[in-house]
Coordinates of C-alpha atoms in Angstrom, one line a residue:
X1 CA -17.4 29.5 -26.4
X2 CA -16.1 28.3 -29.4
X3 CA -12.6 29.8 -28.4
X4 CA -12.4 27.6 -25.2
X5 CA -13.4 24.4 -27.0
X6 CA -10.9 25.0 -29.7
X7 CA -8.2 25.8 -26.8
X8 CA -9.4 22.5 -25.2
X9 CA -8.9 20.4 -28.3
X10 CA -5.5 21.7 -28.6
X11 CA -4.6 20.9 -25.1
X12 CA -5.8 17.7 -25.2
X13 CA -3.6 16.7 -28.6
X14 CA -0.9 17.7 -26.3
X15 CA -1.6 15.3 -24.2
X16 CA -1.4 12.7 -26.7
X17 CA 2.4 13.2 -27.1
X18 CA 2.8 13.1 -22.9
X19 CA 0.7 9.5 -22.8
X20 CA 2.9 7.9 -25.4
X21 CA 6.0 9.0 -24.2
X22 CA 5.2 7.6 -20.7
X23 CA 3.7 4.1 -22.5
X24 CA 7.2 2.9 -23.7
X25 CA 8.4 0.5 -21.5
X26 CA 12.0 0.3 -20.5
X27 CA 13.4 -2.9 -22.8
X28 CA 15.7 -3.5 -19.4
X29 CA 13.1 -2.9 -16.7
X30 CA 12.2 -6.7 -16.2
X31 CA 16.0 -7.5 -16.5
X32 CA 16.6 -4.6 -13.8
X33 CA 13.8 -6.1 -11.7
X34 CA 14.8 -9.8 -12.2
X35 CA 18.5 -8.9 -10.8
X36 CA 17.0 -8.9 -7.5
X37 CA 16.7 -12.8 -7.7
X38 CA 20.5 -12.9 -8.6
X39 CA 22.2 -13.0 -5.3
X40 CA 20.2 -16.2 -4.2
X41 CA 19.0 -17.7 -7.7
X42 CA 21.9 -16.8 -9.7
X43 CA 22.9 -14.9 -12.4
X44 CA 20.0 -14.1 -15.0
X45 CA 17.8 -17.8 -12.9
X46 CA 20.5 -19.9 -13.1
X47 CA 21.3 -21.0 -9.6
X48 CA 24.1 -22.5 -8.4
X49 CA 23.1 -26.0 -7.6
X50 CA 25.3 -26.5 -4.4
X51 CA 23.4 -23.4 -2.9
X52 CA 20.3 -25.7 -2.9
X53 CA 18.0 -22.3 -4.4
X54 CA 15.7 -22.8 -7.6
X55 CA 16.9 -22.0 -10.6
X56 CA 14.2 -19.9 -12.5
X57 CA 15.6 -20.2 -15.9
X58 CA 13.4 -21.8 -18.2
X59 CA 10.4 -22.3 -15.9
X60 CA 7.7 -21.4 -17.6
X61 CA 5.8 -18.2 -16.5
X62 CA 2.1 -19.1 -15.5
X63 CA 4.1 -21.5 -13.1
X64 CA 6.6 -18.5 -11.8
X65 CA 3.7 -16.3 -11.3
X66 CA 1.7 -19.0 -9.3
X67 CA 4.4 -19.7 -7.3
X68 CA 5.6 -15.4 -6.4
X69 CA 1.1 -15.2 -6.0
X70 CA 1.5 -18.0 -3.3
X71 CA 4.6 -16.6 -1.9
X72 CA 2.8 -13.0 -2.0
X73 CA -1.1 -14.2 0.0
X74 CA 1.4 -16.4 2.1
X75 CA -0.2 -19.8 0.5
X76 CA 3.1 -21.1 0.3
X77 CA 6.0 -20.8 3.3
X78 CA 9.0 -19.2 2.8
X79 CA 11.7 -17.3 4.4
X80 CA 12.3 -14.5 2.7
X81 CA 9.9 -14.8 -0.9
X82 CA 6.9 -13.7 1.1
X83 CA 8.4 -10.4 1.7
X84 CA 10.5 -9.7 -1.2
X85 CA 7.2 -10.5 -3.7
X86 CA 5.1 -8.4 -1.8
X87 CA 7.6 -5.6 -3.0
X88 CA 6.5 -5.9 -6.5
X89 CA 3.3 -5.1 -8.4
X90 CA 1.6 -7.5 -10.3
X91 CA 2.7 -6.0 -13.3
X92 CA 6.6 -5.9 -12.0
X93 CA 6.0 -9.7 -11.1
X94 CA 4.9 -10.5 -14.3
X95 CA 7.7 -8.9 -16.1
X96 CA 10.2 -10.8 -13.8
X97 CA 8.2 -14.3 -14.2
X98 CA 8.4 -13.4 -18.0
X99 CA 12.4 -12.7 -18.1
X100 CA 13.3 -15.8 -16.7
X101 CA 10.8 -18.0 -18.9
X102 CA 12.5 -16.4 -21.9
X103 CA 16.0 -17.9 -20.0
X104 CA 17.3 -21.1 -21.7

C-alpha cells in the first residue's frame, strides 16, 4: 500500500511540470488571432477610413467585447461579424478585444 501511494505522489509531481508548461500563453497568440480583423479593419485596428470599417485601435475593451458578444447572440446585425465571432471562444475574444485596446 504504501508502495502505490508513494508511486502516486511521484506521478502526480510529474504532472506539475506538464500543467505549467501548457499554462504559458503564447505572447503572439492575441496578435495571431487579432490579424483576422486585418483585411477589413486594417493593419493591427487601424482601418482605412475610405473603406468605411471601424477602426478598433484604441477602443477600449469592455466596449470591443460588448460589441463581438452582440455580434456573437446576433443582438446586433451584421454581415459577416456574426459568423466570424462565433469562431472564437470567449477567451480568444477577449484576447483580441484586449490587443486592440492596448492599440494607440
Amino acid at each position: 500500500m504504501k508502495v502505490s501511494q508513494w508511486m502516486a505522489g511521484i506521478c502526480l509531481l510529474g504532472t506539475l511540470g506538464v500543467a505549467q508548461a501548457e499554462a504559458r500563453p503564447d505572447p503572439d497568440l492575441a496578435r495571431n488571432l487579432a490579424a483576422t480583423c486585418a483585411n477589413c479593419h486594417g493593419t493591427n485596428g487601424r482601418a482605412v477610413q475610405s473603406a468605411g470599417n471601424e477602426e478598433l485601435a484604441g477602443v477600449p475593451k469592455d466596449k470591443l467585447m460588448q460589441k463581438l458578444r452582440d455580434f456573437r447572440s446576433g443582438a446586433k446585425p451584421a454581415t459577416i461579424m456574426h459568423q466570424i465571432s462565433k469562431g472564437y471562444t470567449e477567451a480568444q475574444l477577449e484576447l483580441v478585444a484586449a490587443y486592440f485596446a492596448a492599440q494607440k
